[in-house]
Short mmCIF file of C-alpha atoms in Angstrom, two decimals:
data_model
loop_
_atom_site.label_atom_id
_atom_site.label_comp_id
_atom_site.label_asym_id
_atom_site.label_seq_id
_atom_site.Cartn_x
_atom_site.Cartn_y
_atom_site.Cartn_z
CA MET A 1 -9.04 40.23 -81.75
CA ALA A 2 -10.74 42.59 -79.27
CA LYS A 3 -13.53 40.08 -78.69
CA ARG A 4 -13.08 36.49 -79.75
CA PRO A 5 -15.90 35.07 -81.92
CA GLU A 6 -18.29 32.69 -80.17
CA THR A 7 -20.05 31.16 -83.17
CA LEU A 8 -18.96 29.74 -86.50
CA LYS A 9 -20.61 32.67 -88.27
CA THR A 10 -18.70 35.36 -86.38
CA LEU A 11 -15.51 33.34 -86.76
CA LYS A 12 -15.90 33.38 -90.55
CA GLU A 13 -16.73 37.09 -90.50
CA SER A 14 -13.56 37.82 -88.48
CA GLY A 15 -11.44 36.59 -91.39
CA TYR A 16 -9.80 33.85 -89.30
CA LYS A 17 -7.84 31.31 -91.34
CA SER A 18 -6.72 28.01 -89.92
CA ILE A 19 -3.28 26.64 -90.77
CA PRO A 20 -1.55 23.34 -89.94
CA ILE A 21 0.36 23.37 -86.68
CA LYS A 22 3.75 22.88 -88.33
CA ASP A 23 3.12 25.94 -90.51
CA GLU A 24 2.02 27.81 -87.40
CA LEU A 25 5.26 26.90 -85.62
CA ARG A 26 7.25 27.82 -88.72
CA ASN A 27 5.58 31.24 -89.13
CA ASN A 28 6.03 32.19 -85.49
CA LEU A 29 9.65 31.01 -85.53
CA ILE A 30 10.36 33.23 -88.53
CA LYS A 31 8.91 36.21 -86.62
CA LYS A 32 11.15 35.46 -83.63
CA LEU A 33 14.24 35.03 -85.79
CA LYS A 34 13.57 38.37 -87.50
CA SER A 35 13.06 40.17 -84.20
CA GLY A 36 16.04 38.50 -82.51
CA GLU A 37 13.83 37.12 -79.74
CA PRO A 38 15.16 33.82 -78.34
CA VAL A 39 13.05 30.72 -78.82
CA PHE A 40 14.28 28.95 -75.68
CA GLN A 41 14.50 30.55 -72.25
CA ASP A 42 16.88 29.44 -69.47
CA VAL A 43 18.56 26.74 -71.58
CA LEU A 44 22.29 27.48 -71.70
CA GLY A 45 25.14 26.11 -73.81
CA TYR A 46 23.14 25.18 -76.94
CA GLU A 47 23.24 28.55 -78.70
CA ASN A 48 25.59 27.42 -81.48
CA THR A 49 24.85 23.70 -81.56
CA VAL A 50 21.39 22.41 -80.69
CA PHE A 51 19.23 25.53 -81.13
CA PRO A 52 20.12 26.06 -84.83
CA GLU A 53 19.28 22.41 -85.54
CA VAL A 54 15.90 22.73 -83.80
CA GLU A 55 15.15 25.88 -85.77
CA ARG A 56 16.06 24.20 -89.06
CA ALA A 57 13.82 21.26 -88.17
CA ILE A 58 10.86 23.56 -87.45
CA LEU A 59 11.43 25.54 -90.65
CA SER A 60 11.38 22.16 -92.47
CA ARG A 61 8.10 21.18 -90.72
CA HIS A 62 9.75 18.10 -89.24
CA ASN A 63 8.86 15.89 -86.32
CA ILE A 64 11.81 15.88 -83.91
CA ASN A 65 13.67 13.35 -81.81
CA PHE A 66 15.98 14.76 -79.13
CA LEU A 67 18.68 12.14 -78.61
CA GLY A 68 21.01 12.51 -75.65
CA LEU A 69 22.02 11.37 -72.20
CA ARG A 70 20.10 12.25 -69.07
CA GLY A 71 20.02 15.79 -67.76
CA GLN A 72 20.52 17.52 -71.14
CA ALA A 73 17.33 19.66 -71.13
CA LYS A 74 15.54 17.55 -73.78
CA THR A 75 12.11 17.76 -72.16
CA ARG A 76 12.57 21.41 -71.24
CA MET A 77 13.16 22.32 -74.89
CA ALA A 78 10.12 20.31 -75.96
CA ARG A 79 7.92 22.13 -73.44
CA GLN A 80 9.15 25.52 -74.58
CA LEU A 81 8.06 24.87 -78.16
CA THR A 82 4.61 26.07 -77.08
CA SER A 83 6.04 29.62 -77.23
CA LEU A 84 5.93 29.22 -81.03
CA LEU A 85 2.17 28.56 -81.06
CA ASP A 86 -0.50 31.22 -81.54
CA GLU A 87 -1.81 32.39 -78.19
CA TYR A 88 -5.37 31.12 -78.87
CA ILE A 89 -7.04 28.99 -81.54
CA PRO A 90 -10.79 28.32 -81.97
CA PHE A 91 -12.34 24.86 -81.65
CA VAL A 92 -15.80 23.37 -81.78
CA LYS A 93 -17.35 23.52 -78.33
CA GLY A 94 -17.66 20.04 -76.82
CA SER A 95 -15.17 18.39 -79.17
CA SER A 96 -12.86 15.99 -77.36
CA ILE A 97 -10.14 16.45 -79.98
CA SER A 98 -10.31 20.27 -80.34
CA ASP A 99 -11.80 20.16 -83.85
CA ASP A 100 -11.01 23.10 -86.10
CA PRO A 101 -14.42 24.76 -86.81
CA LEU A 102 -13.35 25.37 -90.40
CA LYS A 103 -11.89 21.87 -90.90
CA PRO A 104 -13.64 19.40 -88.57
CA ILE A 105 -12.45 15.79 -88.62
CA SER A 106 -14.40 14.01 -85.86
CA ARG A 107 -17.88 12.61 -86.40
CA PHE A 108 -19.11 14.68 -83.44
CA ALA A 109 -17.96 18.00 -84.90
CA ILE A 110 -19.00 17.18 -88.47
CA ASP A 111 -22.52 16.21 -87.37
CA LEU A 112 -22.83 19.22 -85.04
CA ILE A 113 -21.87 21.70 -87.75
CA ALA A 114 -24.20 19.96 -90.21
CA GLU A 115 -27.02 20.38 -87.70
CA LYS A 116 -26.38 23.91 -86.40
CA GLY A 117 -24.46 25.46 -89.26
CA ASP A 118 -23.21 28.98 -88.56
CA ASP A 119 -24.76 28.88 -85.09
CA THR A 120 -22.27 26.23 -83.96
CA ALA A 121 -20.73 27.34 -80.66
CA ILE A 122 -16.99 28.11 -80.66
CA GLU A 123 -14.53 28.09 -77.77
CA TRP A 124 -10.87 29.12 -77.67
CA LEU A 125 -7.87 27.03 -76.66
CA HIS A 126 -4.77 28.59 -75.11
CA ARG A 127 -1.38 27.48 -76.41
CA ASP A 128 -0.38 26.04 -73.02
CA ASP A 129 -3.31 23.62 -73.32
CA ARG A 130 -2.08 22.41 -76.69
CA TYR A 131 0.85 20.54 -75.17
CA THR A 132 0.55 16.85 -74.25
CA GLU A 133 3.34 14.78 -72.73
CA LYS A 134 3.58 11.06 -72.09
CA LEU A 135 6.39 9.15 -70.42
CA ALA A 136 6.98 5.92 -72.32
CA THR A 137 6.86 2.86 -70.07
CA PRO A 138 6.57 -0.85 -70.93
CA ASP A 139 2.93 -0.90 -69.79
CA VAL A 140 1.71 1.81 -72.20
CA THR A 141 -0.98 0.39 -74.51
CA VAL A 142 -2.38 1.27 -77.92
CA ALA A 143 -5.58 2.28 -76.14
CA ASP A 144 -3.62 4.83 -74.06
CA LEU A 145 -2.10 6.46 -77.13
CA ILE A 146 -4.65 5.90 -79.90
CA GLY A 147 -7.93 4.97 -78.24
CA ASP A 148 -10.40 2.11 -77.94
CA ALA A 149 -14.04 1.24 -78.46
CA ASP A 150 -16.07 2.25 -75.42
CA PRO A 151 -18.76 -0.39 -74.69
CA ILE A 152 -20.63 1.92 -72.32
CA LYS A 153 -20.84 4.65 -74.96
CA ALA A 154 -21.96 2.06 -77.53
CA ALA A 155 -24.71 0.85 -75.21
CA ASN A 156 -25.93 4.35 -74.28
CA LEU A 157 -26.00 5.52 -77.90
CA LYS A 158 -27.27 2.12 -79.16
CA LEU A 159 -24.51 1.97 -81.73
CA ASP A 160 -22.54 -0.87 -83.28
CA TYR A 161 -18.86 -1.23 -82.34
CA SER A 162 -17.93 -0.47 -85.95
CA ASP A 163 -19.38 3.05 -85.61
CA GLU A 164 -16.62 5.61 -85.02
CA ARG A 165 -18.82 7.46 -82.51
CA VAL A 166 -18.21 4.72 -79.92
CA ILE A 167 -14.47 5.41 -79.87
CA HIS A 168 -12.91 6.80 -76.74
CA PHE A 169 -9.94 8.70 -78.13
CA GLY A 170 -6.49 8.29 -76.62
CA LEU A 171 -3.82 10.89 -75.97
CA ILE A 172 -2.64 11.40 -79.55
CA PRO A 173 -6.05 12.20 -81.11
CA ARG A 174 -6.74 14.49 -78.14
CA ALA A 175 -3.49 16.29 -78.99
CA HIS A 176 -4.93 17.20 -82.42
CA ARG A 177 -3.68 20.67 -83.42
CA GLY A 178 -1.09 20.53 -80.65
CA ILE A 179 2.35 19.28 -79.69
CA PHE A 180 2.59 15.68 -78.51
CA VAL A 181 5.74 14.57 -76.69
CA ILE A 182 6.79 11.01 -75.86
CA ASN A 183 9.66 10.91 -73.39
CA GLU A 184 12.10 7.97 -73.33
CA LEU A 185 10.81 6.56 -76.61
CA PRO A 186 13.00 3.39 -76.51
CA ASP A 187 11.06 2.22 -73.44
CA LEU A 188 7.92 1.93 -75.56
CA GLN A 189 7.20 -1.67 -76.54
CA PRO A 190 8.00 -2.35 -80.26
CA ARG A 191 4.39 -3.32 -81.01
CA ILE A 192 3.26 0.05 -79.59
CA GLN A 193 5.87 1.86 -81.66
CA VAL A 194 4.39 0.14 -84.73
CA ALA A 195 1.04 1.76 -83.93
CA LEU A 196 2.64 5.16 -84.52
CA PHE A 197 3.65 4.40 -88.13
CA ASN A 198 0.47 5.45 -89.89
CA ILE A 199 -0.18 8.39 -87.62
CA LEU A 200 3.21 9.85 -88.44
CA GLN A 201 3.03 9.14 -92.16
CA GLU A 202 -0.59 8.80 -93.31
CA GLY A 203 -2.79 10.19 -90.55
CA ASP A 204 -4.71 6.93 -90.23
CA ILE A 205 -5.64 5.25 -86.98
CA GLN A 206 -6.85 1.68 -86.58
CA ILE A 207 -8.78 0.47 -83.55
CA ARG A 208 -9.96 -3.08 -82.96
CA GLY A 209 -10.06 -4.11 -86.59
CA PHE A 210 -11.83 -1.20 -88.26
CA LYS A 211 -9.91 1.53 -90.02
CA LEU A 212 -10.74 5.16 -89.43
CA ARG A 213 -9.39 7.94 -91.57
CA LEU A 214 -8.60 10.69 -89.11
CA PRO A 215 -6.16 13.27 -90.56
CA LEU A 216 -4.68 14.41 -87.29
CA ASP A 217 -2.62 17.60 -87.24
CA VAL A 218 0.05 16.96 -84.62
CA MET A 219 3.64 18.08 -84.08
CA PHE A 220 5.46 15.05 -82.65
CA VAL A 221 8.50 15.47 -80.42
CA PHE A 222 10.32 12.46 -78.98
CA THR A 223 13.14 12.24 -76.47
CA ALA A 224 15.46 9.28 -76.14
CA ASN A 225 18.78 8.18 -74.76
CA PRO A 226 21.24 6.58 -77.19
CA GLU A 227 20.21 3.05 -78.14
CA ASP A 228 23.03 1.48 -76.19
CA TYR A 229 22.17 3.49 -73.05
CA THR A 230 20.54 0.48 -71.39
CA ASN A 231 19.10 -2.87 -72.39
CA ARG A 232 15.55 -1.65 -71.86
CA GLY A 233 14.77 -1.14 -75.51
CA ALA A 234 15.44 0.72 -78.73
CA ILE A 235 13.68 2.77 -81.36
CA ILE A 236 12.65 0.39 -84.11
CA THR A 237 14.10 1.26 -87.51
CA PRO A 238 10.83 1.97 -89.43
CA LEU A 239 9.78 4.45 -86.74
CA LYS A 240 13.19 6.13 -86.85
CA ASP A 241 12.73 6.50 -90.58
CA ARG A 242 9.49 8.42 -90.05
CA ILE A 243 11.01 10.95 -87.60
CA GLN A 244 12.54 13.47 -89.95
CA SER A 245 15.02 15.29 -87.66
CA GLN A 246 17.11 13.61 -84.97
CA ILE A 247 18.92 16.22 -82.90
CA LEU A 248 21.84 15.28 -80.67
CA THR A 249 22.06 17.06 -77.33
CA HIS A 250 25.20 17.28 -75.21
CA TYR A 251 26.60 18.27 -71.84
CA PRO A 252 28.02 21.81 -71.35
CA LYS A 253 31.23 22.40 -73.25
CA ASN A 254 33.02 24.02 -70.29
CA THR A 255 32.72 24.55 -66.53
CA ILE A 256 31.77 28.22 -66.91
CA ILE A 257 28.58 27.32 -68.80
CA SER A 258 27.80 24.38 -66.52
CA SER A 259 28.33 26.57 -63.45
CA ALA A 260 25.85 29.11 -64.81
CA ILE A 261 23.33 26.30 -65.40
CA THR A 262 23.83 24.98 -61.87
CA ARG A 263 23.34 28.36 -60.21
CA GLN A 264 20.26 29.00 -62.36
CA GLU A 265 18.64 25.67 -61.58
CA ALA A 266 19.55 25.28 -57.88
CA ARG A 267 16.47 25.62 -55.70
CA LEU A 268 17.49 27.69 -52.71
CA ALA A 269 15.45 29.23 -49.91
CA ASP A 270 15.38 33.03 -49.75
CA ASP A 271 17.47 33.13 -46.57
CA GLN A 272 20.03 30.81 -48.19
CA LYS A 273 20.36 33.18 -51.15
CA LYS A 274 20.69 36.12 -48.78
CA ASN A 275 23.07 34.75 -46.15
CA ILE A 276 25.26 32.18 -47.91
CA GLU A 277 27.94 32.81 -50.51
CA VAL A 278 29.40 30.14 -52.78
CA PRO A 279 32.65 31.52 -54.27
CA ASP A 280 33.44 30.94 -57.94
CA LEU A 281 36.27 28.57 -57.00
CA ILE A 282 33.86 26.27 -55.18
CA SER A 283 31.45 26.37 -58.13
CA LEU A 284 34.28 25.43 -60.48
CA LEU A 285 35.26 22.51 -58.26
CA ILE A 286 31.69 21.21 -58.22
CA GLU A 287 31.49 21.41 -62.01
CA GLN A 288 34.93 19.84 -62.38
CA ILE A 289 33.73 16.84 -60.35
CA ALA A 290 31.09 16.22 -63.03
CA VAL A 291 33.71 16.66 -65.76
CA GLU A 292 35.93 14.07 -64.08
CA ALA A 293 32.97 11.72 -63.65
CA ARG A 294 32.20 11.88 -67.39
CA SER A 295 35.63 10.44 -68.17
CA SER A 296 36.12 8.19 -65.13
CA GLU A 297 36.92 4.52 -65.63
CA PHE A 298 34.81 3.76 -62.56
CA ILE A 299 31.59 5.14 -64.05
CA ASP A 300 29.37 3.75 -66.81
CA GLN A 301 29.77 6.37 -69.55
CA LYS A 302 26.79 5.01 -71.49
CA SER A 303 24.61 6.03 -68.57
CA GLY A 304 25.94 9.57 -68.51
CA VAL A 305 26.37 12.01 -65.64
CA SER A 306 23.36 14.29 -65.41
CA ALA A 307 23.48 18.03 -64.81
CA ARG A 308 21.29 17.20 -61.82
CA LEU A 309 24.43 15.95 -60.07
CA THR A 310 25.97 19.42 -59.94
CA ILE A 311 22.64 21.07 -59.14
CA THR A 312 21.97 18.86 -56.11
CA ALA A 313 25.64 19.10 -55.12
CA PHE A 314 25.40 22.89 -55.15
CA GLU A 315 22.27 22.72 -53.00
CA ASN A 316 24.04 20.39 -50.57
CA MET A 317 27.02 22.75 -50.46
CA VAL A 318 24.79 25.66 -49.51
CA SER A 319 23.08 23.55 -46.85
CA ALA A 320 26.45 22.50 -45.39
CA VAL A 321 27.33 26.16 -44.90
CA GLU A 322 23.86 26.93 -43.55
CA ARG A 323 24.11 24.15 -40.98
CA ARG A 324 27.47 25.50 -39.80
CA ILE A 325 26.34 29.09 -39.34
CA ILE A 326 23.18 27.97 -37.53
CA LYS A 327 25.21 25.87 -35.09
CA ASN A 328 27.74 28.67 -34.58
CA GLY A 329 25.17 31.43 -34.28
CA GLU A 330 26.66 33.32 -37.22
CA ALA A 331 24.56 35.56 -39.47
CA LYS A 332 26.28 34.80 -42.76
CA GLY A 333 28.50 32.06 -44.15
CA ARG A 334 30.84 31.24 -46.99
CA ALA A 335 31.53 27.89 -48.63
CA ARG A 336 34.96 26.31 -48.09
CA VAL A 337 36.85 23.63 -49.98
CA GLY A 338 36.36 21.26 -47.02
CA ASP A 339 32.60 21.61 -47.48
CA LEU A 340 32.93 19.38 -50.55
CA LEU A 341 32.57 16.48 -48.13
CA GLY A 342 29.00 17.66 -47.63
CA ILE A 343 28.10 16.97 -51.27
CA LEU A 344 29.00 13.27 -51.17
CA PRO A 345 25.33 12.16 -51.10
CA ALA A 346 24.66 14.14 -54.29
CA ILE A 347 27.42 12.24 -56.08
CA THR A 348 26.97 8.70 -54.78
CA GLY A 349 23.30 8.62 -55.78
CA LYS A 350 23.75 10.00 -59.27
CA VAL A 351 26.43 7.86 -60.92
CA GLU A 352 26.18 4.35 -62.33
CA LEU A 353 29.30 2.39 -61.44
CA VAL A 354 30.95 -0.27 -63.56
CA TYR A 355 32.51 -3.36 -61.93
CA GLU A 356 35.74 -1.56 -61.01
CA GLY A 357 33.73 1.24 -59.47
CA GLU A 358 31.68 -1.20 -57.41
CA GLN A 359 34.94 -2.60 -56.07
CA GLU A 360 36.00 0.89 -54.98
CA GLY A 361 32.61 1.68 -53.50
CA SER A 362 30.46 4.70 -54.32
CA ARG A 363 31.98 6.80 -51.53
CA GLY A 364 35.51 5.93 -52.61
CA VAL A 365 34.72 6.84 -56.22
CA ALA A 366 33.19 10.15 -55.12
CA LEU A 367 36.29 11.04 -53.08
CA THR A 368 38.50 10.11 -56.03
CA LEU A 369 36.50 12.42 -58.29
CA MET A 370 36.83 15.24 -55.76
CA GLY A 371 40.57 14.72 -55.59
CA LYS A 372 40.94 14.81 -59.36
CA ALA A 373 38.81 17.95 -59.56
CA ILE A 374 41.00 19.72 -56.99
CA ARG A 375 44.17 18.61 -58.74
CA ASN A 376 42.90 19.77 -62.12
CA GLN A 377 41.80 23.21 -60.92
CA PHE A 378 44.83 23.74 -58.65
CA ALA A 379 47.11 24.33 -61.63
CA GLN A 380 44.82 27.17 -62.75
CA PHE A 381 45.61 29.17 -59.59
CA PHE A 382 49.08 28.07 -58.48
CA PRO A 383 52.31 26.66 -59.98
CA ASP A 384 52.26 22.96 -60.78
CA PRO A 385 53.87 21.28 -57.71
CA GLU A 386 55.38 18.51 -59.83
CA LEU A 387 57.11 20.99 -62.13
CA ALA A 388 58.23 23.03 -59.13
CA LYS A 389 60.02 19.97 -57.68
CA LYS A 390 61.89 19.40 -60.95
CA ARG A 391 63.30 22.93 -61.20
CA LYS A 392 66.58 22.52 -59.34
CA ASN A 393 67.82 26.09 -59.80
CA GLU A 394 64.65 27.70 -58.47
CA ILE A 395 63.20 27.83 -54.99
CA ASN A 396 60.19 25.57 -54.62
CA PRO A 397 57.32 27.90 -53.57
CA TYR A 398 55.84 25.13 -51.43
CA ASP A 399 58.99 24.15 -49.47
CA LYS A 400 58.35 26.44 -46.51
CA ILE A 401 54.81 25.15 -46.09
CA VAL A 402 55.73 21.49 -46.47
CA ARG A 403 58.65 21.80 -44.00
CA TRP A 404 56.38 23.33 -41.37
CA PHE A 405 54.11 20.31 -41.58
CA GLY A 406 57.12 18.13 -40.69
CA LYS A 407 56.44 18.93 -37.05
CA ASN A 408 52.92 20.37 -37.13
CA GLU A 409 49.44 19.66 -38.39
CA VAL A 410 46.27 21.62 -39.06
CA ASP A 411 42.77 20.47 -38.15
CA LEU A 412 39.85 22.00 -40.04
CA PRO A 413 36.61 20.68 -38.49
CA ALA A 414 33.52 21.25 -40.59
CA ASP A 415 31.90 23.43 -37.93
CA LEU A 416 34.79 25.85 -37.36
CA THR A 417 33.62 29.44 -36.97
CA GLU A 418 34.94 31.88 -39.54
CA LYS A 419 37.39 33.36 -37.03
CA GLU A 420 38.72 29.94 -36.01
CA TYR A 421 38.97 28.94 -39.66
CA GLN A 422 41.07 31.96 -40.53
CA LYS A 423 43.21 31.60 -37.41
CA SER A 424 44.02 27.95 -38.23
CA LEU A 425 45.14 28.87 -41.75
CA LYS A 426 47.23 31.81 -40.58
CA GLU A 427 49.27 29.48 -38.37
CA VAL A 428 50.89 27.93 -41.45
CA PRO A 429 53.91 30.11 -42.33
CA GLY A 430 54.15 31.14 -45.97
CA LEU A 431 50.61 30.08 -46.78
CA GLU A 432 49.10 33.57 -46.85
CA ASP A 433 52.03 35.02 -48.82
CA LEU A 434 51.75 32.23 -51.40
CA ALA A 435 48.03 32.80 -51.90
CA LYS A 436 48.49 36.56 -52.36
CA LYS A 437 51.56 36.24 -54.60
CA TYR A 438 49.84 34.13 -57.24
CA ASN A 439 46.36 35.65 -56.85
CA PRO A 440 47.02 39.31 -56.02
CA LYS A 441 43.55 40.50 -57.02
CA ALA A 442 41.76 38.11 -54.67
CA SER A 443 39.65 39.64 -51.89
CA GLU A 444 40.52 38.97 -48.27
CA ALA A 445 37.81 36.31 -48.00
CA ASP A 446 39.00 34.67 -51.22
CA SER A 447 42.58 34.72 -49.96
CA PHE A 448 41.65 32.51 -47.04
CA LEU A 449 39.77 30.19 -49.38
CA LEU A 450 42.87 29.99 -51.60
CA MET A 451 45.03 29.28 -48.53
CA GLU A 452 42.85 26.29 -47.73
CA PHE A 453 42.88 25.31 -51.41
CA VAL A 454 46.70 25.14 -51.28
CA LEU A 455 46.52 22.51 -48.53
CA HIS A 456 44.05 20.43 -50.51
CA GLY A 457 46.11 20.81 -53.68
CA LEU A 458 49.37 19.77 -52.02
CA SER A 459 47.67 16.69 -50.60
CA GLU A 460 46.49 15.71 -54.09
CA TYR A 461 50.06 16.09 -55.34
CA SER A 462 51.29 13.84 -52.48
CA MET A 463 53.18 16.61 -50.69
CA LEU A 464 50.90 16.61 -47.65
CA SER A 465 48.62 14.09 -46.04
CA LYS A 466 44.88 14.77 -45.83
CA ASN A 467 42.88 12.71 -43.37
CA ILE A 468 39.10 12.64 -43.32
CA LEU A 469 37.89 12.75 -39.72
CA ASP A 470 34.41 12.28 -38.31
CA ASP A 471 34.04 16.03 -37.89
CA GLY A 472 36.13 17.39 -40.75
CA LEU A 473 39.66 17.27 -42.16
CA SER A 474 43.22 17.17 -40.85
CA PHE A 475 46.40 18.03 -42.79
CA SER A 476 49.80 16.71 -41.75
CA ASP A 477 53.21 15.68 -43.08
CA LEU A 478 52.95 12.92 -45.65
CA PHE A 479 55.84 10.82 -44.30
CA SER A 480 54.86 11.12 -40.65
CA SER A 481 51.41 9.79 -41.55
CA VAL A 482 53.04 6.86 -43.37
CA PHE A 483 55.24 6.10 -40.33
CA SER A 484 52.32 6.38 -37.96
CA MET A 485 50.39 3.94 -40.14
CA ASP A 486 53.35 1.53 -39.99
CA ASP A 487 53.41 1.87 -36.19
CA PHE A 488 49.70 1.18 -36.11
CA GLU A 489 50.13 -1.97 -38.20
CA ASP A 490 53.04 -3.13 -36.00
CA SER A 491 50.93 -2.71 -32.87
CA GLU A 492 48.08 -4.60 -34.52
CA ASN A 493 50.47 -7.45 -35.32
CA GLY A 494 51.70 -7.57 -31.72
#
């Protein structure tokens, strides 16, 4: 409309027709499907799994429950459903529940239209204002969600408490003609969940003993973790029965998708984006850490491992490089495998440990996950060291490197300048040739990263010893480190 109507009369003359919100969502979804326009923006990995189920639910005019572990974009998808609403809808000016001028349901709007008729003032509501979200907590009350009798309003208007005009509406009635989202539904007390029964099924609300027929037009979206996620609560069965579509979310199917999500979601400063490079290998290692965590015996799998782990780890990785280049006075920097030590805080704070994990300690578990990630990805770039040792008729590609460490060691402090870093790696004979032989298309910068990766990989396959120092890492011969440890224990024993 060139000029939106401002009275009920001009609204009728414009030919405007009001439709239920679920039909509105359905109609706009059909338009998007026909045009090929995506419904959800910046949500990756659900194209062939979750998105089709959401679309089927909307076409069926269903209320939705997104069920999944933490960090699976449940709330983000719920918020983006507003893109399926009409840009503006009219409502009766002054109505606290956005009454449809053509189909008013509140006593305020009904009385106002009866009094003023076609001169009733109309205002317009933007689709972004038709979204309401509530985090379920044990202290949420029926009054918060449904409403309560307001004694001050009753006194001012000189009305009895049984008069519906004294009601102060809660969040759900105020979401009339909009989308209402309850996050973490199992945390809602069972008696509060019961209060949702009639709203979902019949459109009735009941406040303090008197029943009010209020045919609310609301699209309900719930999010929840699986029932056995914690002992905090569960969705009661009758409420489950009234939520027509339950859609299971999931973590990314592979590290390529999860890496794209991480890079998209990481919040970096402009100078970090400009001056710091995180190679694909480092991104893969970060994602692989999360993959290992999701199958680790040290971690509570019912709790899940959120995508926020890799996002904050990526941010920490960038900051580790930034700190180094600032201290060294360098203009630009590149992430190294050793910089994984800088993401420890992002891991230790984001995983729930079982008893065995508590015995290992959060730092020990994080280092174990890093080691497994390196070991898993190493075989994607270089020959499997264990298989190489078993092939008696072939030269082991790692022999030259391992033999050199029999009498030498390499220190890689975290704050090494780029020149010192490259010089230290070049000192290991055969290391550069190995990296180039198995990754011939790698750039010069990537070749040095792969050289360092070889040292980390051989340590995970127990061919070298890797020691974590206060200021970085040190690589040495495995057996010499064992002997030196024995000498240390002998000296301790006198």
